[in-house]
Coordinates of C-alpha atoms in Angstrom, one line a residue:
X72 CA -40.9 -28.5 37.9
X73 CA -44.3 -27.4 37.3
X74 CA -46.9 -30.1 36.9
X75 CA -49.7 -28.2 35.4
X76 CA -48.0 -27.4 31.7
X77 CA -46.5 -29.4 29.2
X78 CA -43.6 -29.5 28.6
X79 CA -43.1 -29.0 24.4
X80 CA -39.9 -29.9 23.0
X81 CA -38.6 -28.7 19.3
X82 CA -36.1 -31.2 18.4
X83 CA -37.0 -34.1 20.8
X84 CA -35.1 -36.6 19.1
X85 CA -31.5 -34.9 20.0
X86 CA -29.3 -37.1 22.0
X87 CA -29.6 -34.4 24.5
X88 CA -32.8 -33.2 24.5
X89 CA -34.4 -37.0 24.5
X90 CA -33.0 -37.3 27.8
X91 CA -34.2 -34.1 29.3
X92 CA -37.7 -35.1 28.2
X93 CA -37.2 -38.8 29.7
X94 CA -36.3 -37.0 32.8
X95 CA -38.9 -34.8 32.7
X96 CA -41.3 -37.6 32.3
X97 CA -39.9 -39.3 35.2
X98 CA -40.6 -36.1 37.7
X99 CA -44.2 -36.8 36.6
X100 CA -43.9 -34.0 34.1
X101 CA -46.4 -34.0 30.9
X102 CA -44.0 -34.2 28.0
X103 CA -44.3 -34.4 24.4
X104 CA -42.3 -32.9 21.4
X105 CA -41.0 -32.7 17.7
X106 CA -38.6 -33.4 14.9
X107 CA -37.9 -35.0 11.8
X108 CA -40.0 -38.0 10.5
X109 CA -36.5 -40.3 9.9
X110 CA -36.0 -42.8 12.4
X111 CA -33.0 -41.9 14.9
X112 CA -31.8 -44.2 17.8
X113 CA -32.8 -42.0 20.8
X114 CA -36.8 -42.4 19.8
X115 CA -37.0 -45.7 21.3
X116 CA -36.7 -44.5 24.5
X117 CA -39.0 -41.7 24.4
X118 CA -41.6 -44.5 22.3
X119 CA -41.0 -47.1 25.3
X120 CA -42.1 -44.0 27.6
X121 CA -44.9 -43.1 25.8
X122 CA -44.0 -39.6 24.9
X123 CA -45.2 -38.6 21.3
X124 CA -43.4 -37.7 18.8
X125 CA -44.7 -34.8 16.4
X126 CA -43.6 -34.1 12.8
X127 CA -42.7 -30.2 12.8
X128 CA -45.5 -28.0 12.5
X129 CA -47.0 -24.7 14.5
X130 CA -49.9 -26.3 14.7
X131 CA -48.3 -28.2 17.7
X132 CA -47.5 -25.1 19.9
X133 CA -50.8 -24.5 21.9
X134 CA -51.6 -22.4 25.0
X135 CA -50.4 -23.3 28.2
X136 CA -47.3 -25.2 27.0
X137 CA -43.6 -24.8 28.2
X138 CA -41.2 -24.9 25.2
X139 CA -37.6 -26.1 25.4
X140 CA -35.8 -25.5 22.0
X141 CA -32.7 -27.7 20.9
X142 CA -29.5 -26.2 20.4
X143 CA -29.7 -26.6 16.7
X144 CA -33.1 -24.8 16.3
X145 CA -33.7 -20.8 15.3
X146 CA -35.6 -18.8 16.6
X147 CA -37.5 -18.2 13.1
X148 CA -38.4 -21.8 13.1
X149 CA -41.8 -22.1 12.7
X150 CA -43.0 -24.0 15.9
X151 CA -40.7 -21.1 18.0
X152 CA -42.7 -18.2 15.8
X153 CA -45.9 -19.8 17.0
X154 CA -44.9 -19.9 20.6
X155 CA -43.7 -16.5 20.6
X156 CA -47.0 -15.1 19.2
X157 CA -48.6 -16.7 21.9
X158 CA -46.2 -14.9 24.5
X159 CA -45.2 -18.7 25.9
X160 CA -42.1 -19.6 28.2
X161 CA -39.4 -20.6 26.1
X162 CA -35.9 -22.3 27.2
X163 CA -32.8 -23.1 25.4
X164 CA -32.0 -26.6 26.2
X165 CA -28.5 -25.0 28.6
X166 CA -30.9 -22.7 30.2
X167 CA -33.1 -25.5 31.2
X168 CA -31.1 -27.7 32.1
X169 CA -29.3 -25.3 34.8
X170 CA -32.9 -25.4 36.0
X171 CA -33.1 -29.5 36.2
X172 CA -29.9 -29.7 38.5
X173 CA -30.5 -27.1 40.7
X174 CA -31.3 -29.0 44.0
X175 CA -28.8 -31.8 43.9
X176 CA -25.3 -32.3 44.3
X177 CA -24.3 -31.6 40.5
X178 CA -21.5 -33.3 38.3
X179 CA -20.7 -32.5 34.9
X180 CA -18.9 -33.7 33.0
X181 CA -16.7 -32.3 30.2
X182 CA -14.4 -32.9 27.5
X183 CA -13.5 -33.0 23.5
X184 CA -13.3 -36.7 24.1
X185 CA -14.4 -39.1 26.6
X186 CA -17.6 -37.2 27.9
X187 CA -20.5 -39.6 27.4
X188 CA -18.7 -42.4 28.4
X189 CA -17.4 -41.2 31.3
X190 CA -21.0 -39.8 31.9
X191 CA -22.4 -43.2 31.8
X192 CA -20.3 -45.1 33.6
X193 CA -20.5 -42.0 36.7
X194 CA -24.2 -42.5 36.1
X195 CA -24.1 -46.3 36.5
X196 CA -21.3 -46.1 39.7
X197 CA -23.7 -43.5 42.0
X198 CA -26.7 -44.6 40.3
X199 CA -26.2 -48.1 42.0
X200 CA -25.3 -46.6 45.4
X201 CA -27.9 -43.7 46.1
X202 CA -30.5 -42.2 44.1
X203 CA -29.0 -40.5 41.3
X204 CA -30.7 -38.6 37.9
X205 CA -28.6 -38.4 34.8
X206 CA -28.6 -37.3 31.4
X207 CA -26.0 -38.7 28.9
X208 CA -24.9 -37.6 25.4
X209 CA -26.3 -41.2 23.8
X210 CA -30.1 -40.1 24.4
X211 CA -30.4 -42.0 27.9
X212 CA -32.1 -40.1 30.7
X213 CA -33.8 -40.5 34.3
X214 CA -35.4 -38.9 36.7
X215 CA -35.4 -40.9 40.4
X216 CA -37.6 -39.8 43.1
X217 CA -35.7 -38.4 46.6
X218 CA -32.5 -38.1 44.2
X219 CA -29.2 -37.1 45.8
X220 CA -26.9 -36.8 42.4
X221 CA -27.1 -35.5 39.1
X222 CA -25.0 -36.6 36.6
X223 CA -24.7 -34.8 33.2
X224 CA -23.1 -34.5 29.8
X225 CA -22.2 -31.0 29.8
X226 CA -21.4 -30.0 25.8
X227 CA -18.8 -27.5 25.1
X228 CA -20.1 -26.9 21.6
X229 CA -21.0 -23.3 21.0
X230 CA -20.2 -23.1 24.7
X231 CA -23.4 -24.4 25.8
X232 CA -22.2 -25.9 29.0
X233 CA -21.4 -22.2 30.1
X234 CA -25.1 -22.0 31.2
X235 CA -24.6 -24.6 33.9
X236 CA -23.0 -24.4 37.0
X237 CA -22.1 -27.6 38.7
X238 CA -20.7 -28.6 42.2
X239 CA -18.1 -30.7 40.1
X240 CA -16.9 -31.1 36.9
X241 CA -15.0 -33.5 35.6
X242 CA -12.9 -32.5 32.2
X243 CA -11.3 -35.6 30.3
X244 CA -9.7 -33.1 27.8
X245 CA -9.1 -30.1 25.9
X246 CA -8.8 -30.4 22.3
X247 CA -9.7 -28.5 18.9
X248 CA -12.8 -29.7 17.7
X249 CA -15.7 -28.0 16.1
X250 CA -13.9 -26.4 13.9
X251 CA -17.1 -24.5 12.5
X252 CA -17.2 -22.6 15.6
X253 CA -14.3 -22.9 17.6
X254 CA -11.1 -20.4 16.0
X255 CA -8.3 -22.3 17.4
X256 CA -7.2 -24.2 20.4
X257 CA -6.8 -20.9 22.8
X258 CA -10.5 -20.5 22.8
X259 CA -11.5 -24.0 23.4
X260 CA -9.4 -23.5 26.6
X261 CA -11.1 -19.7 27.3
X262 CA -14.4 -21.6 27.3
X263 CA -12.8 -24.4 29.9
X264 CA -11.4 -21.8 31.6
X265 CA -14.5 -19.9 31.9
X266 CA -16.4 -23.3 33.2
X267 CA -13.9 -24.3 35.8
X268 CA -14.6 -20.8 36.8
X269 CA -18.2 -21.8 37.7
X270 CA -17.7 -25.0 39.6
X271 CA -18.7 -24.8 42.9
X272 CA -16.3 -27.4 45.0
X273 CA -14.0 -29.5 43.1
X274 CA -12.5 -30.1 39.4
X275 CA -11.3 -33.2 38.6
X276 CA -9.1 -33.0 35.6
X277 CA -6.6 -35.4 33.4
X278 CA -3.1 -34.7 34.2
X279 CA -1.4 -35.7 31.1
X280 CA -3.4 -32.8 29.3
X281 CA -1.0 -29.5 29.3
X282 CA -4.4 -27.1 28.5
X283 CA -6.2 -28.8 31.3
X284 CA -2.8 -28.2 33.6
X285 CA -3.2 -24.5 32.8
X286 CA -6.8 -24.2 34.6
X287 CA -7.2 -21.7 37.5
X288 CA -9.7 -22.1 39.1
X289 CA -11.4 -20.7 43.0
X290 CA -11.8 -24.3 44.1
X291 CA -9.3 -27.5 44.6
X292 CA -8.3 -29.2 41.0
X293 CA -7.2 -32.6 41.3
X294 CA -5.6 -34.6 38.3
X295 CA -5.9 -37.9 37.7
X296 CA -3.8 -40.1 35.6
X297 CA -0.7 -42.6 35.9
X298 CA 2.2 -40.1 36.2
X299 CA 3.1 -39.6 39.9
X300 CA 2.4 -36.0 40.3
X301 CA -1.3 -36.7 39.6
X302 CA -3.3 -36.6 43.0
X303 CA -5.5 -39.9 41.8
X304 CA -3.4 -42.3 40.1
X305 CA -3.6 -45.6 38.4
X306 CA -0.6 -47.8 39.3
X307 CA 0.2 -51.7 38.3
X308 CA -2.2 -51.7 35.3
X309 CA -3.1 -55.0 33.9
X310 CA -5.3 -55.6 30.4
X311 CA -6.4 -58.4 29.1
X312 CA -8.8 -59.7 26.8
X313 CA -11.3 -59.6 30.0
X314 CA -10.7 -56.4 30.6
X315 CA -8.6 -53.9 32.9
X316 CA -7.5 -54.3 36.5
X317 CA -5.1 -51.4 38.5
X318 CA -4.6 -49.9 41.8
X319 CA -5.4 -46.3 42.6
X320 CA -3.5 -44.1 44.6
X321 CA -4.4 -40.8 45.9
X322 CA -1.9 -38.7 47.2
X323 CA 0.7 -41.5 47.5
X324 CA -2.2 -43.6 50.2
X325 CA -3.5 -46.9 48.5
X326 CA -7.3 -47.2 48.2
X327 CA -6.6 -50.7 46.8
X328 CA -7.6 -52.4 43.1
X329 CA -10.1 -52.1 40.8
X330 CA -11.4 -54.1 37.7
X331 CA -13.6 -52.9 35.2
X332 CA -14.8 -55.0 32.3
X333 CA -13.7 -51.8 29.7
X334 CA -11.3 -52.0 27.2
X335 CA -8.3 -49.5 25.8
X336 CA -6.0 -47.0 27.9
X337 CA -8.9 -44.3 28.0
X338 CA -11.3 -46.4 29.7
X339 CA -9.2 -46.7 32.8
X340 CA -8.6 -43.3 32.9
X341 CA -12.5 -42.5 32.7
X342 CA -12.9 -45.3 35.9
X343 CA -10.2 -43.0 37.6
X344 CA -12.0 -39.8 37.2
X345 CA -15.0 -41.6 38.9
X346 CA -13.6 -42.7 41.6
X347 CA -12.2 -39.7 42.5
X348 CA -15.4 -37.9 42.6
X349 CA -17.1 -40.8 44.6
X350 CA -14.4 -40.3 46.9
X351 CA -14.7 -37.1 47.6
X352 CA -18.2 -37.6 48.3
X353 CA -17.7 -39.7 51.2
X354 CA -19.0 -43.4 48.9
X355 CA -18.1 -46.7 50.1
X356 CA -15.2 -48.0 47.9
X357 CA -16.3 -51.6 48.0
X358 CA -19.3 -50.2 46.9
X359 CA -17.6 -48.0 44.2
X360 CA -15.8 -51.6 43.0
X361 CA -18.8 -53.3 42.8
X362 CA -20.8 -51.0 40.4
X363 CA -17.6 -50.6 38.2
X364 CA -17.6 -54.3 37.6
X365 CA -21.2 -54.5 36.3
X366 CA -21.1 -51.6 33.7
X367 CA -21.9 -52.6 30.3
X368 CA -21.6 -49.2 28.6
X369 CA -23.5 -46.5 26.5
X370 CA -25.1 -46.4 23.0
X371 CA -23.1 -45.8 20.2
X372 CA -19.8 -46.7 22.0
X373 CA -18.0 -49.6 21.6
X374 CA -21.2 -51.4 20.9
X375 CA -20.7 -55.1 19.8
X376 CA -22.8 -58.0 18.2
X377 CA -21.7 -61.0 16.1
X378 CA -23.0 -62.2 12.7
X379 CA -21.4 -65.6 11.9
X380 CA -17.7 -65.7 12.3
X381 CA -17.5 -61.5 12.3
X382 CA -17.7 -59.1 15.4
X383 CA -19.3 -56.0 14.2
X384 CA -18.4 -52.7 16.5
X385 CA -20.5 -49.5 16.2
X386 CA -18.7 -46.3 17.5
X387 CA -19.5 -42.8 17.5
X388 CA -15.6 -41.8 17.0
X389 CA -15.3 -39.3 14.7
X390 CA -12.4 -37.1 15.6
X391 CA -8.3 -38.4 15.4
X392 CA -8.2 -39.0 19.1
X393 CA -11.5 -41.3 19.5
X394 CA -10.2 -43.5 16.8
X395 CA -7.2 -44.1 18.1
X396 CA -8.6 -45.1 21.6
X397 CA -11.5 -47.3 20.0
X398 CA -8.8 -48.9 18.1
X399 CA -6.7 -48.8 21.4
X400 CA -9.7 -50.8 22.8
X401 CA -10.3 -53.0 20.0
X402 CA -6.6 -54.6 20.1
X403 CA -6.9 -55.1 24.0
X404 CA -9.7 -57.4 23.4
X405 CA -9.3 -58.6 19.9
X406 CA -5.5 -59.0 20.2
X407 CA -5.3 -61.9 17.3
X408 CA -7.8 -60.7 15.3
X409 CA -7.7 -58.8 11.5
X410 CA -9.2 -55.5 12.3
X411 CA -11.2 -53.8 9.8
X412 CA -11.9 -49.8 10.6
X413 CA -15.3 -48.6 8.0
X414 CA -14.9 -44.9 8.9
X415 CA -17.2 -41.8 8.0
X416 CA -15.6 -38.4 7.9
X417 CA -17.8 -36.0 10.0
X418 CA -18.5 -32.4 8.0
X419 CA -16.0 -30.9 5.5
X420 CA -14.5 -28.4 8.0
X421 CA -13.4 -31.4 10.7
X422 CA -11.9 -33.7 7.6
X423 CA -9.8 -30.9 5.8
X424 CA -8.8 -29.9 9.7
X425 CA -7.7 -33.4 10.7
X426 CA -7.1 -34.6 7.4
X427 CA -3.3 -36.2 7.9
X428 CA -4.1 -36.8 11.3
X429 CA -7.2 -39.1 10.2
X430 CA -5.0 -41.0 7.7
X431 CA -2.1 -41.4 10.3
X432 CA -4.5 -42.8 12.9
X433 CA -6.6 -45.1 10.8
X434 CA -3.4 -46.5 9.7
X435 CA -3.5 -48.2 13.0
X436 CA -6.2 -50.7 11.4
X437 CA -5.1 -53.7 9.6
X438 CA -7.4 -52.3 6.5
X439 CA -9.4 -49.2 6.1
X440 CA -12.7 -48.5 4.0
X441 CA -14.0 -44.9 3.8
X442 CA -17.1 -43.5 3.3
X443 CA -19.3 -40.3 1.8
X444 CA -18.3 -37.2 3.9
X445 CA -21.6 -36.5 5.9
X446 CA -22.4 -33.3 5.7
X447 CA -24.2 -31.7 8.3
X448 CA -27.6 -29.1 8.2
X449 CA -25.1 -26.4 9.1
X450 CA -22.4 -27.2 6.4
X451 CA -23.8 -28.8 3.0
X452 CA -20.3 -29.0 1.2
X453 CA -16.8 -27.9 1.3
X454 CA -13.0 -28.5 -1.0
X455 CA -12.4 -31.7 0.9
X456 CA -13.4 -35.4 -1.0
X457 CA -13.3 -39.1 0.8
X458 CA -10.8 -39.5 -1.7
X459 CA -8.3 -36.7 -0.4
X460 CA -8.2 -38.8 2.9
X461 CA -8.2 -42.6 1.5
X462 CA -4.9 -41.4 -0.6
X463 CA -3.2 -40.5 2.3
X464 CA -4.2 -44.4 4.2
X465 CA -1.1 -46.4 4.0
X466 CA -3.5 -49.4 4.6
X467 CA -5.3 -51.7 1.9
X468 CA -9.6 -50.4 1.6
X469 CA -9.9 -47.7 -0.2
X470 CA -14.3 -46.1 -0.9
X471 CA -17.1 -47.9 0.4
X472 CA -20.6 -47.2 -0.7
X473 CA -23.5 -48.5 1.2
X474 CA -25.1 -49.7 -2.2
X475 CA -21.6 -52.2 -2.6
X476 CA -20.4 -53.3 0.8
X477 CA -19.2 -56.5 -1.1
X478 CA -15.6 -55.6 -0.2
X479 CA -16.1 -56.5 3.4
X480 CA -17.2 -60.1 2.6
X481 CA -13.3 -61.3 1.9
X482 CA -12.8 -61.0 5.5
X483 CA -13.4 -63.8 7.8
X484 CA -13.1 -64.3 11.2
X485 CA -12.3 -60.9 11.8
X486 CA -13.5 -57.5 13.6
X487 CA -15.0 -54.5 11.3
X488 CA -15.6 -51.3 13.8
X489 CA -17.6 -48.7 12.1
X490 CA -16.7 -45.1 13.3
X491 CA -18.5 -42.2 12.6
X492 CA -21.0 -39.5 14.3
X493 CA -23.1 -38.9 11.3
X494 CA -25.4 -41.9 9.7
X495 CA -22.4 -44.5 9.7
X496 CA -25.0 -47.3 10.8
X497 CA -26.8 -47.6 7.3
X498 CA -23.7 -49.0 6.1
X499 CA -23.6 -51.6 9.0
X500 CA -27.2 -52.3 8.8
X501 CA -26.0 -53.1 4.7
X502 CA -23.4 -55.0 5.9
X503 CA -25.2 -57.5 8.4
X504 CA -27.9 -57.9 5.7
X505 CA -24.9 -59.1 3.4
X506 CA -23.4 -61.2 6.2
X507 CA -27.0 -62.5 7.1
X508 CA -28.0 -63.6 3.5
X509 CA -24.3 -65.5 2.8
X510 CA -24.8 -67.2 6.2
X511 CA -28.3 -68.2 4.9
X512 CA -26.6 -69.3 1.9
X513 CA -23.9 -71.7 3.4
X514 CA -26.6 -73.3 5.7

């Protein structure tokens, strides 16, 4: 990294490109960027590191500087213009971060589903036995000095993660999602395909996924799972309301149990997939047990707090499969509670795609509120309405505004979980603030 330039970055606030800049800032890098004026959840990390913030303007871009543009950026935005008039270095967020992992023993990993949790808890597991850096999909970065790992979110979406190539990847899954750029299910898996085609040592793969069993690839794929022809697998699984407890196998020799405080099917698959990789990489397994005991998670998943008698959940789930695990999850540890799903549809072209399969899955709550549809900068509108979806619900709900979350005050000891990758936590903020002022009330 070079010390004597700064390091600009258009669209600092992006999950991603928040935690580039944190890990920048931890190599000693100068760093400071732009974006929008709106609060988002990744700033507060990049505040509590003292990188500023800019609101977008040319005026920013000045000699010297290193740009790195997020993904969602032109190049006729204004700030890129400027730093092309004044013939400055300019990196796509891909093409720099293939630059930050070059030098350690990479690991990324991929997947429609599953991805930044999996990165987290890989980031936590090696983070607490050598010196790791990481950047995960929920905004959270670091840079450690003398580091032997790098753990990263690598993003399928528009194929970005094709500019990276890692000694391992892990891949969770291959589904159709994005259906604004992705034509079908065949060229997620050409993408996959091409990516396992850059690994460098080992793939570590879910076996229950028939695209993922297709995979060629120049080095060793090993699946993971609980059927017996996966290599790793997760035998005599027990959850509870404390969590999940198995043994692991690979190739038929036992490396003994594991516990993780986690909740819902998915999340012992995602331990799995870790261990394999520390494995492989010659890590204590004591050492791999402990660390998996003491994860607490990442932002925007499965994130819980209580307001009087109600357990409020925050998850980013926005596509058929992630609801059905977080609701997977929420049964494990809520197994005699009313559970409440508050869910915002995620662009036009994902809800008219998964329309019947979004009703059929949020059917697994006990009741289900919909939302606005959020429409994204790409995709302002489209022949899909909330209403389309709430008709096809077989559960009580029905619209929920974020002016009249009244409708969520007949529930009492109970679990809402509010779902959504858009701006679904203005209607929770709306909802505490009910819940807060009632429980003011009754005091």
């Amino acid at each position: 990294m070079n010390k004597n330039t700064t390091y600009f970055f258009v669209g600092i606030k992006g999950t991603g490109m928040s935690a580039m800049a944190l890990i920048l800032h931890d190599r000693g890098c100068k760093v400071m960027g732009s974006d929008i004026e709106k609060y988002t959840f990744t700033q507060q990390g990049l505040e509590n590191a003292g990188i500023k913030i800019e609101p977008f303007n040319p005026d920013n871009i000045k000699k010297g500087m290193t740009i790195i543009k997020g993904n969602s950026f032109p190049d006729t935005h204004p700030e890129i213009e400027r730093a092309e008039e004044l013939g400055l270095k300019i990196y796509s967020y891909p093409d720099f971060l293939e630059e930050l992992i070059e030098g350690y023993t990479s690991i990324g990993v991929c997947g429609a589903h599953g991805k930044t949790s999996t990165t987290g808890l890989l980031s936590h597991v090696l983070g607490g036995i050598a010196p790791t850096d990481f950047l995960i999909g929920d905004g959270s970065g670091k840079g450690t000095p003398d580091a032997r790992f790098f753990v990263y979110e690598a993003d399928e979406y528009r194929r970005h993660f094709l500019a990276t190539y890692p000694d391992y990847a892990i891949m969770t899954n291959i589904d159709f999602d994005h259906p604004d750029y992705y034509t079908g299910i065949e060229d997620v898996f050409d993408a996959f395909q091409t990516f396992a085609n850059q690994v460098k040592k080992a793939i570590f793969a879910w076996g229950d996924d028939k695209n993922l069993r297709k995979l060629k690839a120049s080095v060793p794929i090993y699946y993971y799972g609980t059927s017996d022809d996966d290599d790793f697998q997760a035998v005599d699984i027990k959850r509870t309301t404390a969590g999940s407890t198995f043994n692991v196998k690979y190739n038929g020799k036992d490396l003994g149990e594991f516990s993780i405080p986690l909740y819902g099917e998915h999340n012992v698959l995602n331990s799995l997939a870790v261990i394999a990789v520390a494995y492989f990489e010659d890590v204590n397994l004591d050492e791999i047990r402990r660390e998996l005991q003491t994860f607490k998670g990442v932002k925007r998943r499965f994130s819980q707090i209580k307001v009087g008698d109600m357990t409020i959940i925050d998850d980013y789930a926005h596509h058929p499969s992630e609801i059905k695990a977080t609701l997977d999850a929420a049964r494990q540890e809520y197994p005699n509670k009313e559970i409440i799903a508050v869910f915002q549809p995620h662009t036009f072209s994902r809800t008219i795609a998964y329309l019947d399969d979004f009703a059929k899955t949020l059917s697994k709550a006990d009741k289900v509120y919909v939302t606005k549809i959020y429409s994204s900068p790409r995709e302002k509108s489209g022949h899909v309405k909330s209403e389309d979806l709430v008709n096809k619900i077989t559960k009580d709900g029905g619209l929920i505004e974020e002016e009249n979350m009244s409708p969520l005050l007949q529930y009492h000891d109970a679990v809402v979980i509010f779902m959504g990758a858009g701006d679904i936590q203005k209607y929770e903020r709306a909802y505490e603030e009910l819940l807060s002022h009632l429980s003011k009330k009754v005091n």
